[in-house]
Short mmCIF file of C-alpha atoms in Angstrom, two decimals:
data_model
loop_
_atom_site.label_atom_id
_atom_site.label_comp_id
_atom_site.label_asym_id
_atom_site.label_seq_id
_atom_site.Cartn_x
_atom_site.Cartn_y
_atom_site.Cartn_z
CA MET A 1 -20.70 173.54 109.07
CA GLN A 2 -20.77 177.22 109.95
CA ALA A 3 -17.34 178.76 109.63
CA THR A 4 -16.55 181.54 112.04
CA ASN A 5 -15.68 184.19 109.49
CA THR A 6 -14.91 184.88 105.86
CA THR A 7 -11.18 185.31 106.55
CA GLN A 8 -10.95 181.73 107.77
CA ILE A 9 -12.76 180.49 104.68
CA ARG A 10 -10.48 182.47 102.39
CA ARG A 11 -7.42 181.19 104.23
CA SER A 12 -8.55 177.61 103.70
CA LEU A 13 -8.66 178.25 99.94
CA ILE A 14 -4.85 178.53 99.86
CA TRP A 15 -4.42 174.78 100.29
CA SER A 16 -7.82 173.44 99.32
CA ILE A 17 -7.93 174.82 95.76
CA PRO A 18 -4.44 173.48 94.87
CA SER A 19 -5.46 170.09 96.32
CA PHE A 20 -8.64 170.03 94.26
CA LEU A 21 -6.71 171.14 91.18
CA LEU A 22 -4.03 168.49 91.72
CA ILE A 23 -6.56 165.71 91.99
CA LEU A 24 -8.52 167.19 89.07
CA SER A 25 -5.45 167.19 86.83
CA LEU A 26 -4.45 163.69 88.00
CA SER A 27 -7.92 162.33 87.27
CA ILE A 28 -8.02 163.98 83.82
CA TRP A 29 -4.60 162.47 83.08
CA SER A 30 -5.84 159.07 84.25
CA ILE A 31 -8.98 159.32 82.09
CA LYS A 32 -6.82 160.12 79.07
CA TYR A 33 -4.18 157.52 79.91
CA SER A 34 -6.32 154.48 80.64
CA PHE A 35 -10.09 154.98 80.64
CA LEU A 36 -10.23 156.18 77.03
CA ASN A 37 -7.88 153.37 76.02
CA THR A 38 -10.28 150.82 77.52
CA ILE A 39 -13.21 152.35 75.64
CA ILE A 40 -11.22 152.37 72.38
CA ASP A 41 -10.11 148.76 72.93
CA LEU A 42 -13.69 147.64 73.52
CA LYS A 43 -14.93 149.60 70.51
CA ASN A 44 -12.26 148.15 68.22
CA SER A 45 -12.73 144.67 69.71
CA SER A 46 -9.01 144.66 70.49
CA ALA A 47 -7.02 141.46 71.18
CA SER A 48 -6.71 142.37 74.85
CA VAL A 49 -8.79 144.66 77.05
CA ARG A 50 -8.01 145.84 80.56
CA ILE A 51 -11.09 146.59 82.69
CA THR A 52 -10.48 148.79 85.73
CA PRO A 53 -13.78 149.19 87.62
CA LEU A 54 -12.47 152.14 89.65
CA HIS A 55 -12.12 154.17 86.44
CA LEU A 56 -15.76 155.10 86.61
CA ALA A 57 -15.12 156.78 89.96
CA ILE A 58 -12.06 158.52 88.53
CA VAL A 59 -14.22 159.76 85.65
CA TYR A 60 -16.72 161.09 88.15
CA PHE A 61 -14.14 162.77 90.35
CA PRO A 62 -13.69 165.92 88.19
CA VAL A 63 -17.37 166.62 88.94
CA ILE A 64 -16.68 166.58 92.71
CA ALA A 65 -13.54 168.69 92.30
CA ALA A 66 -15.21 171.25 90.02
CA THR A 67 -18.31 171.64 92.21
CA GLY A 68 -16.06 171.83 95.29
CA ILE A 69 -13.95 174.63 93.82
CA ILE A 70 -17.01 176.60 92.65
CA ALA A 71 -18.80 176.19 95.98
CA MET A 72 -15.75 177.23 97.98
CA ILE A 73 -15.19 180.32 95.86
CA GLN A 74 -18.85 181.27 96.26
CA LYS A 75 -18.55 180.80 99.99
CA SER A 76 -15.45 182.95 100.27
CA ILE A 77 -16.93 185.88 98.31
CA PRO A 78 -19.55 185.39 100.05
CA CYS A 79 -22.59 185.07 97.80
CA LYS A 80 -26.23 185.28 98.81
CA GLU A 81 -27.54 182.65 101.20
CA ARG A 82 -29.86 181.28 98.52
CA THR A 83 -27.01 180.84 96.01
CA LEU A 84 -24.81 179.24 98.65
CA LYS A 85 -27.51 176.73 99.48
CA ILE A 86 -27.64 175.59 95.85
CA ALA A 87 -23.84 175.16 95.69
CA GLU A 88 -23.82 173.35 99.00
CA ARG A 89 -26.54 170.94 97.88
CA ILE A 90 -24.79 170.24 94.58
CA PHE A 91 -21.52 169.55 96.41
CA ALA A 92 -23.13 167.29 99.01
CA LEU A 93 -24.97 165.44 96.26
CA SER A 94 -21.79 165.04 94.20
CA VAL A 95 -19.86 163.64 97.21
CA PHE A 96 -22.65 161.18 98.04
CA THR A 97 -22.96 160.20 94.39
CA GLY A 98 -19.14 159.83 94.18
CA THR A 99 -19.15 157.48 97.17
CA GLY A 100 -22.03 155.61 95.55
CA VAL A 101 -20.09 155.34 92.29
CA VAL A 102 -17.06 153.90 94.14
CA LEU A 103 -19.31 151.30 95.74
CA LEU A 104 -20.98 150.68 92.38
CA CYS A 105 -17.55 150.11 90.81
CA PHE A 106 -16.61 147.49 93.38
CA PHE A 107 -19.92 145.71 93.75
CA VAL A 108 -21.59 146.07 90.34
CA ILE A 109 -19.08 146.82 87.58
CA ALA A 110 -16.56 144.21 88.82
CA PRO A 111 -19.06 141.30 88.77
CA LEU A 112 -20.80 142.63 85.65
CA GLN A 113 -17.67 142.25 83.52
CA TYR A 114 -17.62 138.51 84.21
CA TYR A 115 -21.07 138.33 82.63
CA ALA A 116 -20.58 140.78 79.76
CA MET A 117 -17.04 140.11 78.54
CA PRO A 118 -17.45 136.37 77.71
CA LYS A 119 -20.50 137.37 75.65
CA LEU A 120 -18.22 139.65 73.63
CA GLY A 121 -15.91 136.72 72.98
CA TYR A 122 -13.22 137.43 75.58
CA THR A 123 -11.52 135.07 78.02
CA ARG A 124 -10.33 136.22 81.42
CA CYS A 125 -6.54 136.27 81.73
CA ASN A 126 -5.17 137.27 85.10
CA ILE A 127 -1.66 135.97 84.61
CA LEU A 128 -0.36 138.69 82.31
CA GLU A 129 2.17 141.29 83.43
CA ASP A 130 1.19 143.42 86.51
CA HIS A 131 -0.93 140.59 87.92
CA PRO A 132 -2.27 139.56 90.38
CA THR A 133 -4.13 142.69 91.37
CA ILE A 134 -7.54 143.67 92.67
CA TYR A 135 -7.74 146.83 90.61
CA PHE A 136 -8.12 145.53 87.07
CA THR A 137 -8.88 142.40 85.07
CA ASP A 138 -7.35 141.52 81.72
CA TRP A 139 -9.37 139.88 78.97
CA VAL A 140 -7.99 138.31 75.79
CA LYS A 141 -9.70 137.33 72.56
CA ASN A 142 -7.74 134.13 72.11
CA PRO A 143 -7.02 131.94 75.18
CA ASP A 144 -3.71 130.88 73.59
CA TRP A 145 -2.39 134.43 74.09
CA CYS A 146 -2.87 134.15 77.82
CA VAL A 147 0.77 133.55 78.80
CA ARG A 148 2.11 134.17 82.28
CA GLY A 149 4.18 137.34 82.66
CA LYS A 150 3.65 138.61 79.12
CA SER A 151 2.53 142.19 78.57
CA ARG A 152 -0.62 143.37 76.82
CA GLU A 153 1.58 144.77 74.04
CA TRP A 154 2.86 141.24 73.46
CA VAL A 155 -0.73 139.95 73.17
CA ASN A 156 -1.60 142.67 70.66
CA GLU A 157 1.60 141.85 68.74
CA GLN A 158 0.59 138.18 68.56
CA ALA A 159 -2.82 139.21 67.24
CA ARG A 160 -1.16 141.35 64.56
CA LEU A 161 1.22 138.55 63.56
CA GLY A 162 -1.63 136.04 63.43
CA LYS A 163 -3.63 138.08 60.92
CA MET B 1 40.93 99.40 122.29
CA ALA B 2 44.70 99.01 122.73
CA THR B 3 46.04 97.74 126.06
CA SER B 4 48.56 99.72 128.09
CA THR B 5 52.14 98.82 127.15
CA ASP B 6 53.75 101.15 129.68
CA LEU B 7 55.44 98.73 132.15
CA THR B 8 56.37 101.47 134.62
CA ARG B 9 52.71 102.05 135.30
CA PRO B 10 50.67 99.54 137.23
CA TYR B 11 48.12 97.40 135.49
CA ILE B 12 44.70 98.95 135.39
CA SER B 13 41.48 97.40 134.39
CA TYR B 14 40.01 97.69 130.95
CA GLU B 15 37.17 99.85 132.23
CA LYS B 16 39.46 102.32 133.95
CA ALA B 17 41.67 102.57 130.88
CA PHE B 18 38.69 103.23 128.73
CA ASN B 19 37.47 105.95 131.08
CA ARG B 20 40.92 107.55 131.13
CA GLN B 21 41.12 107.50 127.39
CA ILE B 22 37.71 109.07 127.05
CA THR B 23 38.70 111.75 129.56
CA ARG B 24 41.94 112.42 127.67
CA ALA B 25 40.07 112.62 124.38
CA MET B 26 37.57 115.01 125.89
CA ASP B 27 40.40 117.15 127.26
CA SER B 28 42.15 117.31 123.90
CA GLN B 29 39.01 118.09 121.91
CA GLN B 30 37.46 120.87 123.88
CA VAL B 31 34.71 122.73 122.11
CA ASP B 32 33.00 125.84 123.38
CA VAL B 33 29.26 125.53 123.07
CA VAL B 34 27.40 128.80 123.05
CA VAL B 35 23.65 128.71 123.37
CA LEU B 36 22.06 131.61 121.55
CA THR B 37 18.53 132.77 121.03
CA PRO B 38 17.48 133.13 117.35
CA GLN B 39 17.72 136.93 117.64
CA GLU B 40 21.25 136.71 119.05
CA PHE B 41 22.26 134.28 116.31
CA ILE B 42 20.90 136.62 113.60
CA GLY B 43 22.77 139.47 115.28
CA VAL B 44 26.05 137.54 115.17
CA LEU B 45 25.49 136.63 111.51
CA GLN B 46 24.65 140.22 110.65
CA ASP B 47 27.78 141.40 112.43
CA ARG B 48 29.96 138.91 110.57
CA SER B 49 28.33 139.54 107.18
CA ARG B 50 28.81 143.28 107.47
CA ASN B 51 32.42 142.96 106.38
CA ASP B 52 31.98 139.86 104.29
CA PRO B 53 29.84 140.29 101.15
CA ARG B 54 30.22 136.61 100.26
CA LEU B 55 28.81 135.53 103.60
CA GLU B 56 25.97 138.02 103.17
CA ALA B 57 25.18 136.63 99.72
CA SER B 58 25.22 133.05 100.96
CA LEU B 59 23.04 133.96 103.95
CA ARG B 60 20.52 135.64 101.68
CA ALA B 61 20.52 132.60 99.41
CA ILE B 62 19.91 130.34 102.43
CA LEU B 63 17.05 132.58 103.58
CA ALA B 64 15.55 132.62 100.10
CA GLN B 65 15.64 128.82 100.02
CA SER B 66 14.07 128.43 103.45
CA ALA B 67 10.44 127.36 103.69
CA LEU B 68 9.30 130.84 104.69
CA GLY B 69 11.46 132.43 101.98
CA ARG B 70 10.02 130.13 99.33
CA TYR B 71 6.49 130.88 100.52
CA TRP B 72 7.22 134.62 100.40
CA THR B 73 8.78 134.74 96.95
CA GLN B 74 6.42 132.28 95.28
CA THR B 75 3.09 132.79 96.99
CA ALA B 76 2.92 135.94 99.07
CA SER B 77 5.30 138.33 97.35
CA PRO B 78 3.68 138.40 93.91
CA ASN B 79 0.64 139.79 95.69
CA ALA B 80 2.31 141.76 98.45
CA GLY B 81 4.98 143.38 96.32
CA LYS B 82 2.43 144.89 93.97
CA PRO B 83 1.66 148.60 94.12
CA TRP B 84 -1.96 148.08 95.12
CA THR B 85 -1.07 146.74 98.57
CA ILE B 86 -0.94 150.11 100.30
CA PRO B 87 -4.09 151.62 98.78
CA ALA B 88 -5.89 148.36 99.53
CA SER B 89 -4.78 148.50 103.17
CA MET B 90 -5.86 152.14 103.37
CA LEU B 91 -9.18 151.21 101.80
CA ALA B 92 -9.65 148.42 104.33
CA ASN B 93 -8.87 150.85 107.15
CA ASP B 94 -11.31 153.43 105.75
CA ALA B 95 -13.97 150.78 105.25
CA TYR B 96 -13.57 149.69 108.87
CA LEU B 97 -13.83 153.26 110.17
CA PHE B 98 -16.79 154.00 107.90
CA THR B 99 -18.61 150.93 109.03
CA ARG B 100 -18.00 151.80 112.66
CA THR B 101 -19.25 155.36 112.14
CA LEU B 102 -22.27 154.27 110.16
CA ILE B 103 -23.16 151.62 112.73
CA ALA B 104 -22.95 154.24 115.47
CA LEU B 105 -25.04 156.73 113.52
CA ARG B 106 -27.38 154.21 111.91
CA LEU B 107 -27.30 156.41 108.83
CA ALA B 108 -30.79 155.54 107.66
CA GLY B 109 -32.43 157.12 110.64
CA ALA B 110 -30.01 159.60 112.20
CA ARG B 111 -29.12 162.88 110.50
CA THR B 112 -25.98 164.62 111.63
CA TYR B 113 -25.13 168.24 111.12
CA VAL B 114 -22.66 170.71 112.51
CA LYS B 115 -23.62 173.84 114.36
CA ALA B 116 -21.24 176.61 115.36
CA THR B 117 -22.17 178.42 118.57
CA PRO B 118 -20.27 181.02 120.60
CA LYS B 119 -19.44 178.24 123.07
CA GLY B 120 -17.96 175.95 120.42
CA THR B 121 -18.76 173.86 117.38
CA TYR B 122 -21.18 171.03 118.01
CA ILE B 123 -22.17 167.96 116.07
CA ILE B 124 -25.91 167.53 116.44
CA ILE B 125 -27.57 164.19 115.87
CA THR B 126 -31.27 164.26 115.13
CA GLY B 127 -33.85 161.59 114.37
CA ARG B 128 -35.47 158.85 116.40
CA ALA B 129 -33.39 157.79 119.40
CA GLY B 130 -33.87 154.14 118.53
CA PHE B 131 -32.01 154.63 115.27
CA ARG B 132 -28.83 155.71 117.02
CA GLY B 133 -26.41 153.00 117.92
CA ASN B 134 -25.56 152.10 121.48
CA LEU B 135 -22.30 154.02 121.11
CA LEU B 136 -24.10 157.35 121.02
CA GLN B 137 -26.37 158.11 123.92
CA GLY B 138 -26.50 161.88 123.52
CA THR B 139 -27.68 164.13 120.71
CA ARG B 140 -25.17 166.95 120.99
CA PHE B 141 -21.39 166.51 121.04
CA LEU B 142 -18.50 168.95 120.86
CA THR B 143 -16.34 168.31 117.78
CA THR B 144 -13.44 167.64 120.16
CA ASN B 145 -15.38 164.92 121.97
CA PRO B 146 -13.30 161.72 121.93
CA ARG B 147 -16.22 159.74 120.48
CA MET B 148 -16.57 162.17 117.59
CA VAL B 149 -12.80 162.13 117.06
CA GLN B 150 -12.86 158.34 117.03
CA MET B 151 -15.63 158.34 114.44
CA GLY B 152 -13.79 160.78 112.20
CA LEU B 153 -16.31 163.58 112.58
CA GLY B 154 -15.09 167.16 112.91
CA MET B 155 -11.65 168.61 112.23
CA ARG B 156 -9.86 166.62 114.95
CA GLY B 157 -11.51 163.43 113.81
CA LEU B 158 -10.36 163.93 110.24
CA GLN B 159 -6.82 164.71 111.38
CA GLY B 160 -6.81 161.53 113.47
CA MET B 161 -8.12 159.44 110.61
CA ALA B 162 -5.59 160.91 108.17
CA ARG B 163 -2.74 160.27 110.60
CA GLY B 164 -3.93 156.73 111.26
CA GLY B 165 -4.25 155.97 107.56
CA PHE B 166 -0.81 157.35 106.79
CA ILE B 167 0.85 155.41 109.60
CA LEU B 168 -0.92 152.23 108.51
CA SER B 169 0.22 152.67 104.93
CA LEU B 170 3.80 153.34 106.08
CA VAL B 171 3.82 150.25 108.29
CA VAL B 172 2.39 148.07 105.51
CA GLY B 173 4.74 149.55 102.90
CA ILE B 174 7.89 149.21 104.99
CA GLY B 175 6.87 145.71 106.13
CA VAL B 176 6.29 144.48 102.58
CA GLU B 177 9.50 145.99 101.22
CA THR B 178 11.58 144.68 104.13
CA LEU B 179 10.18 141.15 103.88
CA ASP B 180 10.79 141.23 100.14
CA PHE B 181 14.37 142.33 100.77
CA ILE B 182 14.99 139.59 103.33
CA PHE B 183 13.48 136.68 101.44
CA ASN B 184 14.01 137.62 97.81
CA ASP B 185 17.74 137.23 97.08
CA GLU B 186 17.41 139.27 93.88
CA LYS B 187 16.47 142.39 95.84
CA THR B 188 19.24 144.73 96.89
CA MET B 189 19.49 147.54 99.41
CA HIS B 190 18.69 149.95 96.57
CA ASP B 191 15.33 148.24 96.01
CA LEU B 192 14.60 148.45 99.73
CA VAL B 193 15.47 152.13 100.15
CA GLY B 194 13.97 153.22 96.82
CA GLY B 195 10.81 151.15 97.34
CA ILE B 196 10.17 152.45 100.85
CA GLY B 197 10.89 156.04 99.77
CA VAL B 198 8.54 156.01 96.78
CA GLU B 199 5.74 154.21 98.63
CA ALA B 200 6.01 156.62 101.56
CA VAL B 201 5.86 159.64 99.25
CA LYS B 202 2.83 158.23 97.41
CA ALA B 203 1.00 157.43 100.64
CA GLY B 204 1.90 160.83 102.09
CA LEU B 205 0.73 162.68 98.99
CA ALA B 206 -2.58 160.78 98.85
CA THR B 207 -3.21 161.37 102.56
CA MET B 208 -2.26 165.04 102.26
CA VAL B 209 -4.60 165.64 99.32
CA GLY B 210 -7.47 163.74 100.97
CA ALA B 211 -7.00 165.40 104.36
CA SER B 212 -6.70 168.89 102.87
CA ILE B 213 -9.89 168.41 100.87
CA GLY B 214 -11.77 167.04 103.89
CA MET B 215 -10.51 169.79 106.17
CA ALA B 216 -11.20 172.46 103.56
CA VAL B 217 -14.80 171.29 103.43
CA ILE B 218 -14.99 171.67 107.21
CA ALA B 219 -13.10 174.96 107.42
CA SER B 220 -15.04 176.63 104.63
CA GLY B 221 -18.34 175.43 106.03
CA LEU B 222 -19.25 174.08 102.62
CA THR B 223 -21.82 171.71 104.05
CA THR B 224 -23.65 171.27 107.31
CA ILE B 225 -23.85 167.48 106.98
CA ALA B 226 -21.21 166.17 109.38
CA ILE B 227 -20.22 163.05 107.49
CA ILE B 228 -19.64 164.73 104.10
CA PRO B 229 -16.00 165.74 104.88
CA LEU B 230 -15.29 162.14 105.94
CA PHE B 231 -16.71 160.81 102.67
CA ALA B 232 -14.89 163.46 100.64
CA MET B 233 -11.60 162.59 102.33
CA ALA B 234 -11.98 158.84 101.87
CA VAL B 235 -12.96 159.12 98.21
CA SER B 236 -10.09 161.56 97.56
CA VAL B 237 -7.50 159.35 99.27
CA LEU B 238 -8.65 156.27 97.39
CA ILE B 239 -8.74 157.91 93.99
CA THR B 240 -5.46 159.78 94.50
CA SER B 241 -3.72 156.56 95.57
CA ALA B 242 -5.06 154.71 92.54
CA ILE B 243 -4.03 157.48 90.15
CA LEU B 244 -0.59 157.84 91.74
CA ASN B 245 -0.05 154.11 91.29
CA GLU B 246 -1.01 154.41 87.66
CA ALA B 247 1.36 157.35 87.27
CA ASP B 248 4.12 155.35 88.96
CA LYS B 249 3.51 152.44 86.61
CA SER B 250 3.33 154.67 83.56
CA TRP B 251 6.42 156.76 84.24
CA GLN B 252 8.33 153.99 86.06
CA ILE B 253 9.05 156.34 88.96
CA LYS B 254 9.99 153.64 91.45
CA ASN B 255 12.25 151.83 88.98
CA ASN B 256 13.91 155.09 87.99
CA VAL B 257 14.56 155.98 91.63
CA ILE B 258 16.06 152.53 92.27
CA ASP B 259 18.17 152.80 89.11
CA ALA B 260 19.34 156.26 90.12
CA LEU B 261 20.36 154.94 93.54
CA LYS B 262 22.28 152.11 91.89
CA THR B 263 23.99 154.51 89.49
CA ILE B 264 25.06 156.82 92.30
CA THR B 265 26.67 154.05 94.30
CA ASP B 266 28.12 152.25 91.26
CA SER B 267 29.75 155.38 89.84
CA THR B 268 32.41 155.18 92.56
CA ALA B 269 34.91 152.57 91.42
CA PRO B 270 35.33 149.83 94.02
CA GLY B 271 38.74 149.57 95.61
CA ILE B 272 40.84 150.65 98.53
CA TYR B 273 41.66 154.32 98.65
CA ARG B 274 44.45 156.08 100.50
CA VAL B 275 43.81 159.49 101.99
CA ARG B 276 46.65 161.85 101.07
CA THR B 277 47.28 163.44 104.37
CA ASP B 278 50.19 165.50 102.99
CA ASN B 279 47.74 167.49 100.84
CA ILE B 280 45.75 168.58 103.82
CA THR B 281 47.14 171.83 105.10
CA PRO B 282 45.86 173.13 108.39
CA LYS B 283 44.52 176.59 108.02
CA GLU B 284 42.36 178.66 110.26
CA LEU B 285 39.08 179.50 108.64
CA ASN B 286 36.20 181.57 109.74
CA ASN B 287 32.69 180.24 109.17
CA SER B 288 31.94 182.04 105.89
CA GLU B 289 35.21 180.98 104.26
CA GLU B 290 34.63 177.41 105.29
CA LEU B 291 31.15 177.37 103.78
CA THR B 292 32.38 178.86 100.50
CA ARG B 293 35.21 176.38 100.23
CA ASN B 294 32.96 173.43 100.91
CA ASN B 295 30.52 174.48 98.22
CA ASP B 296 33.25 174.89 95.59
CA PHE B 297 33.99 171.72 93.70
CA PRO B 298 33.55 169.18 96.46
CA SER B 299 34.29 166.27 94.15
CA ARG B 300 37.60 167.75 92.96
CA GLN B 301 38.61 168.40 96.54
CA SER B 302 37.99 164.83 97.52
CA SER B 303 39.73 163.46 94.43
CA ASN B 304 42.85 165.45 95.26
CA ARG B 305 43.03 163.80 98.61
CA LEU B 306 42.02 160.30 97.59
CA SER B 307 44.06 158.09 95.37
CA PRO B 308 43.20 154.48 94.62
CA ILE B 309 45.79 152.00 95.87
CA ASN B 310 44.97 148.97 93.77
CA LYS B 311 44.45 150.74 90.43
#
């Protein structure tokens, strides 16, 4: 969209850059808090694993935020038309890809786990604490540890005690 | 039935005596029957329970044991009370709006871009006419055109979508919390107020972040493709909501708020207090003095004038 002038673009940076930064920091926190934990759990073949399909979109979101910030700064300088076109294309592509990743999370990753996780020796357990929910699925190594209302820490504790 | 033994009175038949007795009994046992609508009945109960905590507790227990209450606490509430309800409702709303927009644009064939002219900013739709939906007959629309606003294209459209999403999330959030409060007898007023407050803040923050990103994309002219800001906003709202829910779960924000509310109200010892009117001395104050006095040690001031009666 053609903005009327550079002043308007620069003015929009006052609230757009903090918004991008907020969501960037939130997504980085989320990656550190849960996505990495899931990867570590899967790698260590942990007693319980929580699969959140939307995490892939959250992992991708820093790309959208970073390209958005760079493109907006370039636009407010303003850079050459040729440079702007590159930034614009990268941003448009990242947004489309981001939307695609969200759809992929819901329609591919979510069903895929039901195929892959039993092969790794896990049993689905959607009666643990924080359930029922559409956002994540819990998997346990031993079906006996699937007890209604118990937390994942409790499951891991049982696995430790059983060893 | 006993026969009349009063000799001063003439003999009357059994039937008449029976009728008289019934009439007398009806006269002596008069009962006022008030016919109320369910709303009026609830209103009366609410009014009575306001000053009677025991009645309130028993009413809540009755409601919790009712068929609807049991359904809510055992079947619906475990799903509805969860923090994903609001983002899921917002997602459903976004999905509906997306689908409507994409059907109208028939994305595969119609390309939309935005063009700023001295007369105004237009959304131009190119591509084969057959690919456009029946909703869009023209190829050039002002961004303020109601159809464009309805489809979430342009600045106005994004604002409308953001407002709609926020209102929807508020309605869903307040509805879920209120139903939980009515039918779950373990929930208190603190849970209701704290729950609504935290959910509203989360929904507001997610909408604000999403809308500001979408509008920034429009305002800065980052892209000429008209539907990019809409996509950017939807993805931002969804991801922000999900992350905020994770943050809430991790830091126990809602529980802490509810606990804080309980602590505030519980810190005042229950009892009947007498206001010491003899301590209150009338004095003329100008505005600035009054403000200063009110800011200085408000709790001490009130404690000087209040003394518990039953302690």
